[in-house]
CSV table of C-alpha atoms in Angstrom, one decimal:
chain,number,residue,atom,x,y,z
A,1059,UNK,CA,-32.3,-23.9,16.9
A,1060,UNK,CA,-29.2,-26.1,17.0
A,1061,UNK,CA,-26.0,-24.2,17.5
A,1062,UNK,CA,-22.7,-25.9,17.4
A,1063,UNK,CA,-19.4,-24.4,18.5
A,1064,UNK,CA,-16.5,-26.1,16.7
A,1065,UNK,CA,-14.3,-27.8,19.3
A,1066,UNK,CA,-10.9,-28.6,17.9
A,1067,UNK,CA,-8.8,-28.0,21.0
A,1068,UNK,CA,-8.6,-24.2,20.7
A,1069,UNK,CA,-8.1,-22.4,24.0
A,1070,UNK,CA,-11.0,-20.8,25.9
A,1071,UNK,CA,-14.1,-21.7,23.9
A,1072,UNK,CA,-16.3,-22.0,26.9
A,1073,UNK,CA,-16.7,-18.2,27.0
A,1074,UNK,CA,-18.5,-18.4,23.7
A,1075,UNK,CA,-20.8,-21.1,25.1
A,1076,UNK,CA,-21.4,-19.0,28.2
A,1077,UNK,CA,-22.2,-15.9,26.1
A,1078,UNK,CA,-24.8,-17.9,24.1
A,1079,UNK,CA,-26.1,-19.3,27.3
A,1080,UNK,CA,-26.7,-15.7,28.5
A,1081,UNK,CA,-28.8,-15.3,25.3
A,1082,UNK,CA,-30.8,-18.4,26.3
A,1083,UNK,CA,-29.2,-20.6,23.7
A,1084,UNK,CA,-27.7,-23.9,24.7
A,1085,UNK,CA,-24.9,-24.5,22.2
A,1086,UNK,CA,-23.0,-27.8,21.8
A,1087,UNK,CA,-19.3,-28.2,21.5
A,1088,UNK,CA,-18.4,-30.7,18.8
A,1089,UNK,CA,-15.9,-31.8,16.2
A,1090,UNK,CA,-18.1,-34.5,14.8
A,1091,UNK,CA,-19.0,-34.1,11.2
A,1092,UNK,CA,-22.6,-35.4,11.5
A,1093,UNK,CA,-23.3,-33.2,14.4
A,1094,UNK,CA,-21.9,-30.1,12.7
A,1095,UNK,CA,-23.8,-30.8,9.5
A,1096,UNK,CA,-27.1,-31.1,11.4
A,1097,UNK,CA,-26.7,-27.7,13.0
A,1098,UNK,CA,-28.5,-24.5,12.1
A,1099,UNK,CA,-25.7,-22.2,13.1
A,1100,UNK,CA,-22.0,-22.8,13.5
A,1101,UNK,CA,-19.5,-20.9,15.5
A,1102,UNK,CA,-15.8,-21.3,14.8
A,1103,UNK,CA,-13.8,-19.8,17.6
A,1104,UNK,CA,-10.1,-19.7,18.0
A,1105,UNK,CA,-7.5,-18.5,20.3
A,1106,UNK,CA,-3.9,-19.6,20.1
A,1107,UNK,CA,-1.4,-20.0,17.3
A,1108,UNK,CA,-2.5,-20.2,13.6
A,1109,UNK,CA,-0.2,-23.0,12.5
A,1110,UNK,CA,-1.0,-25.2,15.6
A,1111,UNK,CA,-4.8,-24.5,15.2
A,1112,UNK,CA,-4.7,-25.4,11.5
A,1113,UNK,CA,-2.9,-28.7,12.3
A,1114,UNK,CA,-5.6,-29.5,14.8
A,1115,UNK,CA,-8.4,-28.7,12.3
A,1116,UNK,CA,-6.7,-31.0,9.7
A,1117,UNK,CA,-6.3,-33.8,12.2
A,1118,UNK,CA,-10.1,-33.8,12.6
A,1119,UNK,CA,-10.9,-33.3,8.9
A,1120,UNK,CA,-12.5,-29.9,9.7
A,1121,UNK,CA,-10.3,-28.0,7.2
A,1122,UNK,CA,-12.2,-29.6,4.4
A,1123,UNK,CA,-15.6,-29.6,6.0
A,1124,UNK,CA,-15.8,-26.0,7.1
A,1125,UNK,CA,-15.6,-24.3,3.6
A,1126,UNK,CA,-18.3,-26.7,2.3
A,1127,UNK,CA,-20.8,-25.7,5.0
A,1128,UNK,CA,-24.1,-24.2,3.8
A,1129,UNK,CA,-25.3,-23.0,7.2
A,1130,UNK,CA,-24.3,-19.6,8.7
A,1131,UNK,CA,-20.8,-19.8,10.1
A,1132,UNK,CA,-19.3,-17.2,12.4
A,1133,UNK,CA,-15.5,-17.3,12.7
A,1134,UNK,CA,-14.2,-15.4,15.8
A,1135,UNK,CA,-10.7,-14.0,16.0
A,1136,UNK,CA,-8.3,-16.8,14.9
A,1137,UNK,CA,-11.4,-18.5,13.5
A,1138,UNK,CA,-11.9,-15.6,11.1
A,1139,UNK,CA,-8.2,-15.5,10.2
A,1140,UNK,CA,-8.2,-19.2,9.3
A,1141,UNK,CA,-11.1,-18.6,6.9
A,1142,UNK,CA,-8.8,-16.3,5.0
A,1143,UNK,CA,-6.3,-17.3,2.2
A,1144,UNK,CA,-3.2,-17.4,4.3
A,1145,UNK,CA,-1.7,-15.9,7.4
A,1146,UNK,CA,1.9,-14.7,8.1
A,1147,UNK,CA,1.6,-16.4,11.5
A,1148,UNK,CA,3.7,-19.5,11.2
A,1149,UNK,CA,3.3,-19.1,7.3
A,1150,UNK,CA,0.0,-20.9,7.5
A,1151,UNK,CA,-2.4,-21.6,4.6
A,1152,UNK,CA,-5.9,-20.9,5.6
A,1153,UNK,CA,-9.2,-22.3,4.1
A,1154,UNK,CA,-9.5,-19.6,1.5
A,1155,UNK,CA,-13.2,-18.7,2.1
A,1156,UNK,CA,-12.3,-15.0,2.3
A,1157,UNK,CA,-10.2,-13.7,-0.5
A,1158,UNK,CA,-7.7,-11.9,1.7
A,1159,UNK,CA,-4.4,-12.5,3.4
A,1160,UNK,CA,-3.6,-12.0,7.1
A,1161,UNK,CA,-0.5,-10.0,8.1
A,1162,UNK,CA,1.3,-9.0,11.3
A,1163,UNK,CA,1.0,-5.5,12.7
A,1164,UNK,CA,4.1,-3.4,12.3
A,1165,UNK,CA,6.2,-2.9,15.4
A,1166,UNK,CA,5.6,0.9,15.4
A,1167,UNK,CA,2.6,0.1,17.5
A,1168,UNK,CA,2.4,-2.2,20.5
A,1169,UNK,CA,1.6,-5.8,19.5
A,1170,UNK,CA,-0.7,-7.5,20.4
A,1171,UNK,CA,-3.5,-5.0,19.6
A,1172,UNK,CA,-5.3,-5.5,22.9
A,1173,UNK,CA,-8.3,-3.8,24.4
A,1174,UNK,CA,-11.5,-2.0,23.3
A,1175,UNK,CA,-11.4,-0.4,19.9
A,1176,UNK,CA,-14.1,1.0,17.6
A,1177,UNK,CA,-15.6,-0.9,14.7
A,1178,UNK,CA,-17.1,1.3,12.0
A,1179,UNK,CA,-18.3,1.3,8.4
A,1180,UNK,CA,-20.7,-1.4,9.5
A,1181,UNK,CA,-22.3,-3.1,6.5
A,1182,UNK,CA,-24.2,-6.2,7.5
A,1183,UNK,CA,-27.3,-7.4,9.3
A,1184,UNK,CA,-24.8,-8.8,11.8
A,1185,UNK,CA,-24.6,-5.2,13.2
A,1186,UNK,CA,-28.3,-4.5,13.4
A,1187,UNK,CA,-29.2,-2.2,16.2
A,1188,UNK,CA,-25.6,-1.0,16.8
A,1189,UNK,CA,-24.4,2.5,16.5
A,1190,UNK,CA,-21.3,3.2,14.4
A,1191,UNK,CA,-18.7,3.4,15.8
A,1192,UNK,CA,-19.2,0.8,18.5
A,1193,UNK,CA,-16.5,-0.5,20.9
A,1194,UNK,CA,-15.5,-4.2,20.8
A,1195,UNK,CA,-12.8,-6.1,22.7
A,1196,UNK,CA,-10.0,-7.4,20.6
A,1197,UNK,CA,-6.7,-9.2,21.2
A,1198,UNK,CA,-4.6,-10.1,18.2
A,1199,UNK,CA,-1.2,-9.6,16.6
A,1200,UNK,CA,-2.3,-10.3,13.0
A,1201,UNK,CA,-5.0,-8.6,10.9
A,1202,UNK,CA,-6.9,-9.1,7.6
A,1203,UNK,CA,-6.5,-6.2,5.2
A,1204,UNK,CA,-9.4,-4.3,3.7
A,1205,UNK,CA,-11.1,-6.2,0.8
A,1206,UNK,CA,-14.4,-6.6,-1.0
A,1207,UNK,CA,-15.6,-8.8,1.7
A,1208,UNK,CA,-15.0,-6.3,4.5
A,1209,UNK,CA,-18.1,-5.5,6.5
A,1210,UNK,CA,-16.5,-3.5,9.3
A,1211,UNK,CA,-13.3,-1.7,9.8
A,1212,UNK,CA,-11.1,-0.7,12.7
A,1213,UNK,CA,-8.0,1.4,13.0
A,1214,UNK,CA,-4.7,0.4,14.7
A,1215,UNK,CA,-1.7,1.9,12.9
A,1216,UNK,CA,-3.5,1.1,9.7
A,1217,UNK,CA,-7.2,0.4,8.8
A,1218,UNK,CA,-8.0,-3.2,8.7
A,1219,UNK,CA,-11.0,-5.6,8.4
A,1220,UNK,CA,-12.6,-6.1,11.8
A,1221,UNK,CA,-15.3,-8.2,10.1
A,1222,UNK,CA,-15.7,-10.1,6.9
A,1223,UNK,CA,-18.6,-11.7,5.1
A,1224,UNK,CA,-19.0,-13.9,2.0
A,1225,UNK,CA,-22.3,-15.6,1.5
A,1226,UNK,CA,-23.1,-17.7,4.6
A,1227,UNK,CA,-19.6,-17.1,6.1
A,1228,UNK,CA,-19.1,-14.3,8.6
A,1229,UNK,CA,-15.9,-13.5,10.4
A,1230,UNK,CA,-15.2,-11.1,13.3
A,1231,UNK,CA,-11.7,-10.2,14.5
A,1232,UNK,CA,-12.9,-9.0,17.9
A,1233,UNK,CA,-14.5,-11.1,20.6
A,1234,UNK,CA,-18.3,-10.5,20.7
A,1235,UNK,CA,-18.5,-12.9,23.6
A,1236,UNK,CA,-16.4,-10.6,25.7
A,1237,UNK,CA,-17.7,-7.3,24.4
A,1238,UNK,CA,-20.4,-6.5,26.8
A,1239,UNK,CA,-24.0,-5.7,25.7
A,1240,UNK,CA,-23.0,-4.7,22.1
A,1241,UNK,CA,-21.1,-7.9,21.6
A,1242,UNK,CA,-24.1,-9.9,22.8
A,1243,UNK,CA,-26.2,-8.0,20.3
A,1244,UNK,CA,-23.9,-9.2,17.5
A,1245,UNK,CA,-24.2,-12.9,18.6
A,1246,UNK,CA,-27.9,-12.5,18.9
A,1247,UNK,CA,-28.0,-11.0,15.4
A,1248,UNK,CA,-26.0,-13.9,14.0
A,1249,UNK,CA,-28.5,-16.4,15.6
A,1250,UNK,CA,-31.3,-14.4,14.0
A,1251,UNK,CA,-29.9,-14.1,10.5
B,63,UNK,CA,-8.9,4.4,18.3
B,64,UNK,CA,-7.8,1.9,20.9
B,65,UNK,CA,-9.0,3.1,24.3
B,66,UNK,CA,-7.2,3.1,27.6
B,67,UNK,CA,-8.4,0.4,29.9
B,68,UNK,CA,-9.7,0.7,33.5
B,69,UNK,CA,-9.2,-2.5,35.5
B,70,UNK,CA,-10.6,-3.2,39.0
B,71,UNK,CA,-8.6,-5.8,40.8
B,72,UNK,CA,-10.1,-8.2,43.3
B,73,UNK,CA,-8.1,-10.2,45.8
B,74,UNK,CA,-9.6,-13.7,46.3
B,75,UNK,CA,-9.2,-16.1,49.2
B,76,UNK,CA,-11.3,-19.2,49.5
B,77,UNK,CA,-13.5,-18.0,46.7
B,78,UNK,CA,-14.3,-14.7,48.4
B,79,UNK,CA,-13.0,-11.2,48.0
B,80,UNK,CA,-10.8,-10.3,50.9
B,81,UNK,CA,-10.1,-6.6,50.9
B,82,UNK,CA,-12.8,-4.7,52.4
B,83,UNK,CA,-15.6,-3.7,50.0
B,84,UNK,CA,-18.0,-0.9,50.6
B,85,UNK,CA,-20.5,-0.9,47.8
B,86,UNK,CA,-23.9,0.5,47.9
B,87,UNK,CA,-26.6,-1.8,46.5
B,88,UNK,CA,-24.5,-4.9,46.9
B,89,UNK,CA,-26.0,-7.4,49.2
B,90,UNK,CA,-23.0,-9.6,49.6
B,91,UNK,CA,-19.8,-7.5,49.2
B,92,UNK,CA,-17.6,-10.6,49.7
B,93,UNK,CA,-19.1,-12.4,46.7
B,94,UNK,CA,-16.6,-11.9,43.8
B,95,UNK,CA,-19.3,-12.7,41.2
B,96,UNK,CA,-21.7,-10.0,42.4
B,97,UNK,CA,-18.8,-7.5,42.6
B,98,UNK,CA,-17.6,-8.5,39.1
B,99,UNK,CA,-21.0,-8.0,37.7
B,100,UNK,CA,-21.3,-4.6,39.3
B,101,UNK,CA,-18.0,-3.5,37.9
B,102,UNK,CA,-18.9,-4.7,34.4
B,103,UNK,CA,-22.1,-2.8,34.6
B,104,UNK,CA,-20.2,0.3,35.6
B,105,UNK,CA,-18.1,0.0,32.5
B,106,UNK,CA,-14.9,-1.6,33.7
B,107,UNK,CA,-12.9,-2.7,30.6
B,108,UNK,CA,-11.5,-5.8,32.2
B,109,UNK,CA,-11.1,-7.4,35.6
B,110,UNK,CA,-8.2,-9.0,37.4
B,111,UNK,CA,-8.7,-11.6,40.1
B,112,UNK,CA,-5.7,-12.3,42.3
B,113,UNK,CA,-5.9,-15.6,44.2
B,114,UNK,CA,-4.0,-15.1,47.5
B,115,UNK,CA,-5.0,-18.5,48.8
B,116,UNK,CA,-2.3,-20.7,50.2
B,117,UNK,CA,-3.8,-24.1,50.0
B,118,UNK,CA,-4.7,-26.5,47.1
B,119,UNK,CA,-8.1,-26.9,48.5
B,120,UNK,CA,-8.8,-23.2,48.4
B,121,UNK,CA,-7.4,-23.0,44.9
B,122,UNK,CA,-10.1,-25.4,43.9
B,123,UNK,CA,-12.6,-23.0,45.3
B,124,UNK,CA,-11.2,-20.3,43.3
B,125,UNK,CA,-11.6,-22.3,40.1
B,126,UNK,CA,-15.3,-22.8,41.0
B,127,UNK,CA,-15.5,-19.0,41.3
B,128,UNK,CA,-13.8,-18.5,38.0
B,129,UNK,CA,-16.4,-20.7,36.4
B,130,UNK,CA,-19.2,-18.6,37.9
B,131,UNK,CA,-17.6,-15.4,36.8
B,132,UNK,CA,-17.1,-16.7,33.3
B,133,UNK,CA,-20.7,-17.7,33.1
B,134,UNK,CA,-22.1,-14.4,34.3
B,135,UNK,CA,-19.9,-11.6,33.1
B,136,UNK,CA,-19.3,-10.4,29.5
B,137,UNK,CA,-16.0,-8.6,29.7
B,138,UNK,CA,-12.5,-10.2,29.7
B,139,UNK,CA,-10.8,-11.2,33.0
B,140,UNK,CA,-7.4,-12.3,34.1
B,141,UNK,CA,-6.7,-14.7,37.0
B,142,UNK,CA,-3.4,-14.8,38.8
B,143,UNK,CA,-1.8,-16.1,41.9
B,144,UNK,CA,0.1,-19.3,42.4
B,145,UNK,CA,0.3,-20.3,38.7
B,146,UNK,CA,3.5,-22.3,38.4
B,147,UNK,CA,2.8,-24.7,35.6
B,148,UNK,CA,1.0,-25.4,32.3
B,149,UNK,CA,-1.4,-27.5,34.4
B,150,UNK,CA,-2.3,-24.7,36.7
B,151,UNK,CA,-2.8,-22.4,33.7
B,152,UNK,CA,-4.8,-25.0,31.9
B,153,UNK,CA,-7.2,-25.5,34.8
B,154,UNK,CA,-7.9,-21.8,35.0
B,155,UNK,CA,-8.3,-21.3,31.3
B,156,UNK,CA,-10.6,-24.3,31.1
B,157,UNK,CA,-12.6,-22.8,33.9
B,158,UNK,CA,-13.2,-19.8,31.7
B,159,UNK,CA,-10.4,-17.3,32.5
B,160,UNK,CA,-9.4,-15.2,29.5
B,161,UNK,CA,-5.9,-14.6,30.6
B,162,UNK,CA,-3.6,-15.9,33.3
B,163,UNK,CA,-1.0,-13.9,35.2
B,164,UNK,CA,2.3,-15.3,36.4
B,165,UNK,CA,4.7,-13.7,38.7
B,166,UNK,CA,7.2,-15.4,41.1
B,167,UNK,CA,7.1,-18.7,39.2
B,168,UNK,CA,8.3,-16.9,36.0
B,169,UNK,CA,11.2,-15.4,37.9
B,170,UNK,CA,12.2,-18.8,39.3
B,171,UNK,CA,11.8,-20.5,35.9
B,172,UNK,CA,11.6,-18.0,33.0
B,173,UNK,CA,11.0,-20.9,30.5
B,174,UNK,CA,7.5,-21.1,32.0
B,175,UNK,CA,6.5,-17.9,30.1
B,176,UNK,CA,7.7,-19.5,26.8
B,177,UNK,CA,5.9,-22.7,27.5
B,178,UNK,CA,2.6,-21.0,28.4
B,179,UNK,CA,2.7,-18.7,25.4
B,180,UNK,CA,3.5,-21.5,23.0
B,181,UNK,CA,0.7,-23.5,24.4
B,182,UNK,CA,-2.0,-20.9,24.6
B,183,UNK,CA,-0.7,-17.9,22.6
B,184,UNK,CA,0.8,-14.8,24.0
B,185,UNK,CA,-2.5,-13.0,24.1
B,186,UNK,CA,-3.5,-14.8,27.3
B,187,UNK,CA,-0.2,-14.6,29.2
B,188,UNK,CA,0.2,-11.6,31.5
B,189,UNK,CA,3.5,-11.4,33.4
B,190,UNK,CA,3.0,-9.5,36.7
B,191,UNK,CA,6.1,-7.8,38.1
B,192,UNK,CA,6.4,-6.3,41.5
B,193,UNK,CA,9.3,-3.9,41.8
B,194,UNK,CA,10.7,-1.4,44.2
B,195,UNK,CA,13.0,1.5,43.6
B,196,UNK,CA,16.1,1.8,45.9
B,197,UNK,CA,19.1,4.0,45.0
B,198,UNK,CA,17.9,4.8,41.5
B,199,UNK,CA,17.5,1.1,40.7
B,200,UNK,CA,14.2,-0.7,40.2
B,201,UNK,CA,14.5,-4.3,41.6
B,202,UNK,CA,12.0,-7.1,41.1
B,203,UNK,CA,10.5,-8.7,44.2
B,204,UNK,CA,8.9,-12.1,44.6
B,205,UNK,CA,6.2,-13.7,46.7
B,206,UNK,CA,3.9,-10.7,47.0
B,207,UNK,CA,6.8,-8.3,47.4
B,208,UNK,CA,8.4,-10.1,50.3
B,209,UNK,CA,11.5,-11.5,48.6
B,210,UNK,CA,14.0,-9.3,46.9
B,211,UNK,CA,15.9,-10.4,43.7
B,212,UNK,CA,18.9,-9.0,41.8
B,213,UNK,CA,16.7,-8.6,38.7
B,214,UNK,CA,16.3,-5.2,37.2
B,215,UNK,CA,12.7,-4.3,36.3
B,216,UNK,CA,13.5,-3.2,32.7
B,217,UNK,CA,15.8,-6.1,31.9
B,218,UNK,CA,13.2,-8.5,33.3
B,219,UNK,CA,10.4,-6.9,31.3
B,220,UNK,CA,12.4,-7.2,28.0
B,221,UNK,CA,13.2,-10.8,28.8
B,222,UNK,CA,9.6,-11.8,29.4
B,223,UNK,CA,8.6,-10.0,26.2
B,224,UNK,CA,11.0,-12.1,24.2
B,225,UNK,CA,9.8,-15.2,26.0
B,226,UNK,CA,6.3,-14.5,24.8
B,227,UNK,CA,4.5,-12.4,27.4
B,228,UNK,CA,1.5,-10.7,25.9
B,229,UNK,CA,1.2,-8.0,28.5
B,230,UNK,CA,3.0,-6.7,31.6
B,231,UNK,CA,1.3,-5.8,34.9
B,232,UNK,CA,3.7,-3.7,36.7
B,233,UNK,CA,3.1,-2.9,40.4
B,234,UNK,CA,5.3,-0.3,42.0
B,235,UNK,CA,5.8,-1.3,45.6
B,236,UNK,CA,6.9,2.3,46.4
B,237,UNK,CA,3.5,3.6,45.3
B,238,UNK,CA,1.2,0.7,46.2
B,239,UNK,CA,-1.3,1.6,48.9
B,240,UNK,CA,0.1,5.2,49.2
B,241,UNK,CA,-2.6,6.7,47.0
B,242,UNK,CA,-0.4,9.5,45.7
B,243,UNK,CA,-0.3,8.5,42.0
B,244,UNK,CA,1.3,5.8,39.8
B,245,UNK,CA,5.0,5.4,39.1
B,246,UNK,CA,4.8,7.4,35.9
B,247,UNK,CA,8.5,7.8,35.2
B,248,UNK,CA,9.2,4.0,35.5
B,249,UNK,CA,6.0,3.3,33.5
B,250,UNK,CA,7.0,5.6,30.7
B,251,UNK,CA,10.5,4.0,30.6
B,252,UNK,CA,8.9,0.6,30.6
B,253,UNK,CA,6.7,1.5,27.6
B,254,UNK,CA,9.9,2.5,25.8
B,255,UNK,CA,11.7,-0.7,26.7
B,256,UNK,CA,9.1,-3.1,25.5
B,257,UNK,CA,6.5,-3.2,22.7
B,258,UNK,CA,3.7,-5.0,24.5
B,259,UNK,CA,0.9,-3.4,26.5
B,260,UNK,CA,1.6,-2.2,30.1
B,261,UNK,CA,-1.0,-2.3,32.9
B,262,UNK,CA,0.0,0.2,35.6
B,263,UNK,CA,-0.7,-0.8,39.2
B,264,UNK,CA,0.0,0.8,42.6
B,265,UNK,CA,-0.8,4.3,43.7
B,266,UNK,CA,-4.2,5.2,42.4
B,267,UNK,CA,-5.9,7.6,44.8
B,268,UNK,CA,-7.6,10.2,42.7
B,269,UNK,CA,-9.0,10.8,39.2
B,270,UNK,CA,-6.1,12.9,38.2
B,271,UNK,CA,-3.7,10.0,38.9
B,272,UNK,CA,-5.3,8.1,36.1
B,273,UNK,CA,-5.0,11.1,33.8
B,274,UNK,CA,-1.3,11.3,34.4
B,275,UNK,CA,-0.6,7.6,34.2
B,276,UNK,CA,-2.0,7.6,30.7
B,277,UNK,CA,-0.5,10.9,29.6
B,278,UNK,CA,2.9,10.8,31.4
B,279,UNK,CA,3.2,7.2,32.3
B,280,UNK,CA,2.1,6.1,28.8
B,281,UNK,CA,0.3,3.1,30.3
B,282,UNK,CA,-2.2,1.2,28.2
B,283,UNK,CA,-4.3,0.3,31.2
B,284,UNK,CA,-4.6,1.2,34.9
B,285,UNK,CA,-5.5,-1.1,37.7
B,286,UNK,CA,-6.9,-0.2,41.1
B,287,UNK,CA,-8.5,-2.0,44.0
B,288,UNK,CA,-9.5,-0.3,47.2
B,289,UNK,CA,-10.3,3.0,45.4
B,290,UNK,CA,-13.1,1.2,43.6
B,291,UNK,CA,-14.0,-1.2,46.3
B,292,UNK,CA,-14.7,1.5,48.9
B,293,UNK,CA,-16.8,3.4,46.4
B,294,UNK,CA,-14.4,6.4,46.6
B,295,UNK,CA,-14.6,6.7,42.8
B,296,UNK,CA,-16.9,4.7,40.6
B,297,UNK,CA,-15.6,3.3,37.4
B,298,UNK,CA,-18.2,5.1,35.5
B,299,UNK,CA,-17.5,8.5,37.0
B,300,UNK,CA,-13.8,8.0,36.5
B,301,UNK,CA,-14.2,7.2,32.9
B,302,UNK,CA,-16.5,10.2,32.3
B,303,UNK,CA,-13.9,12.5,33.8
B,304,UNK,CA,-11.1,11.0,31.8
B,305,UNK,CA,-12.9,11.5,28.6
B,306,UNK,CA,-13.3,15.1,29.5
B,307,UNK,CA,-9.5,15.2,29.7
B,308,UNK,CA,-9.2,14.0,26.1
B,309,UNK,CA,-8.2,10.5,27.0
B,310,UNK,CA,-9.6,7.8,24.8
B,311,UNK,CA,-12.0,5.9,26.9
B,312,UNK,CA,-14.9,3.6,26.2
B,313,UNK,CA,-18.1,4.8,27.7
């Protein structure tokens, strides 16, 4: 199986590569169109600032390529948010795969939402073999609201989408690559979809 | 619900852990990777590595260690010690660290916090603050607690929050090493002063200290070193006990 991690200059993407390595999968980092199109599974990670990340995606033409992909795509954290319609972070337009907007948490809770929180209402093969609720590690200041494409929810001040799915596009707000055994299970499930 | 985090801290010199470690079933107690794995298996929520090396050569060794840790463990970890520039931070993040901690360098040049958070996002910038209470006033200290400053703990915490810190790691020098509990009053006050997560450090000596640091100190996470290293309390046992005390804990 050919797995590609989209490399567009976003922060620490090695940890995703290492996590896949622990599952025995050697994933490639790439921003090359041909290489991406020839992959079986694509992981779209992202840490950093939305506006900046979108700019980098555009400069590599990835903002047009990603929504056209037919393979299974997994957006992680900012990757998931950039697959949404728009985000309040830097007033950034996303790629519009998921029909939902991304908003900032209110200041009546500590922001960023950082640490291990439950994901529940699990509705996808992505969560095969996991109990509900399960703990996942997250760190983010913005969230996608609940919508038709929600496949997992979490609570922090409000209830939000901790995972989304539409056709071959999957998005998780948490970091499966940093969420111990259960996180590894989710990555493994994605590879086996 | 978001859980309270338990964070073992490892001091690193020349790529090895330096504080004594007394772990059963650990063949090489000085190997940070082996130790990190052990803690992750016990249910630690995160790890902090503090590089106390003084030379550039030995910093390079630390980066090699960071790479190995990133390859092998599946929980988040922070690396701090001697980060003075975007370049330092970038080398650590590219080696696989999830967050970096800055301390003295941020006091000397507060713009550093802004530069780092703009570059990498505030989620990976931890500002570590060492402070000591004298005459009702909490003052910030530098260089591992050896150099006093005029900065007030709470003012400094508010300032780094506006500069883009994603989290504060507060070590009370009055409590550090004494094992009689955390600086709960100051921690609670700090939690009021800023709206970013606080990691409490300094003073852990018993399970009940963790209970009070979460309940009274309102900390989001608690860090300890020797308590865990010497096997006095295992991370697992601590978390089981805390859950019994109605504290939200991941087990």
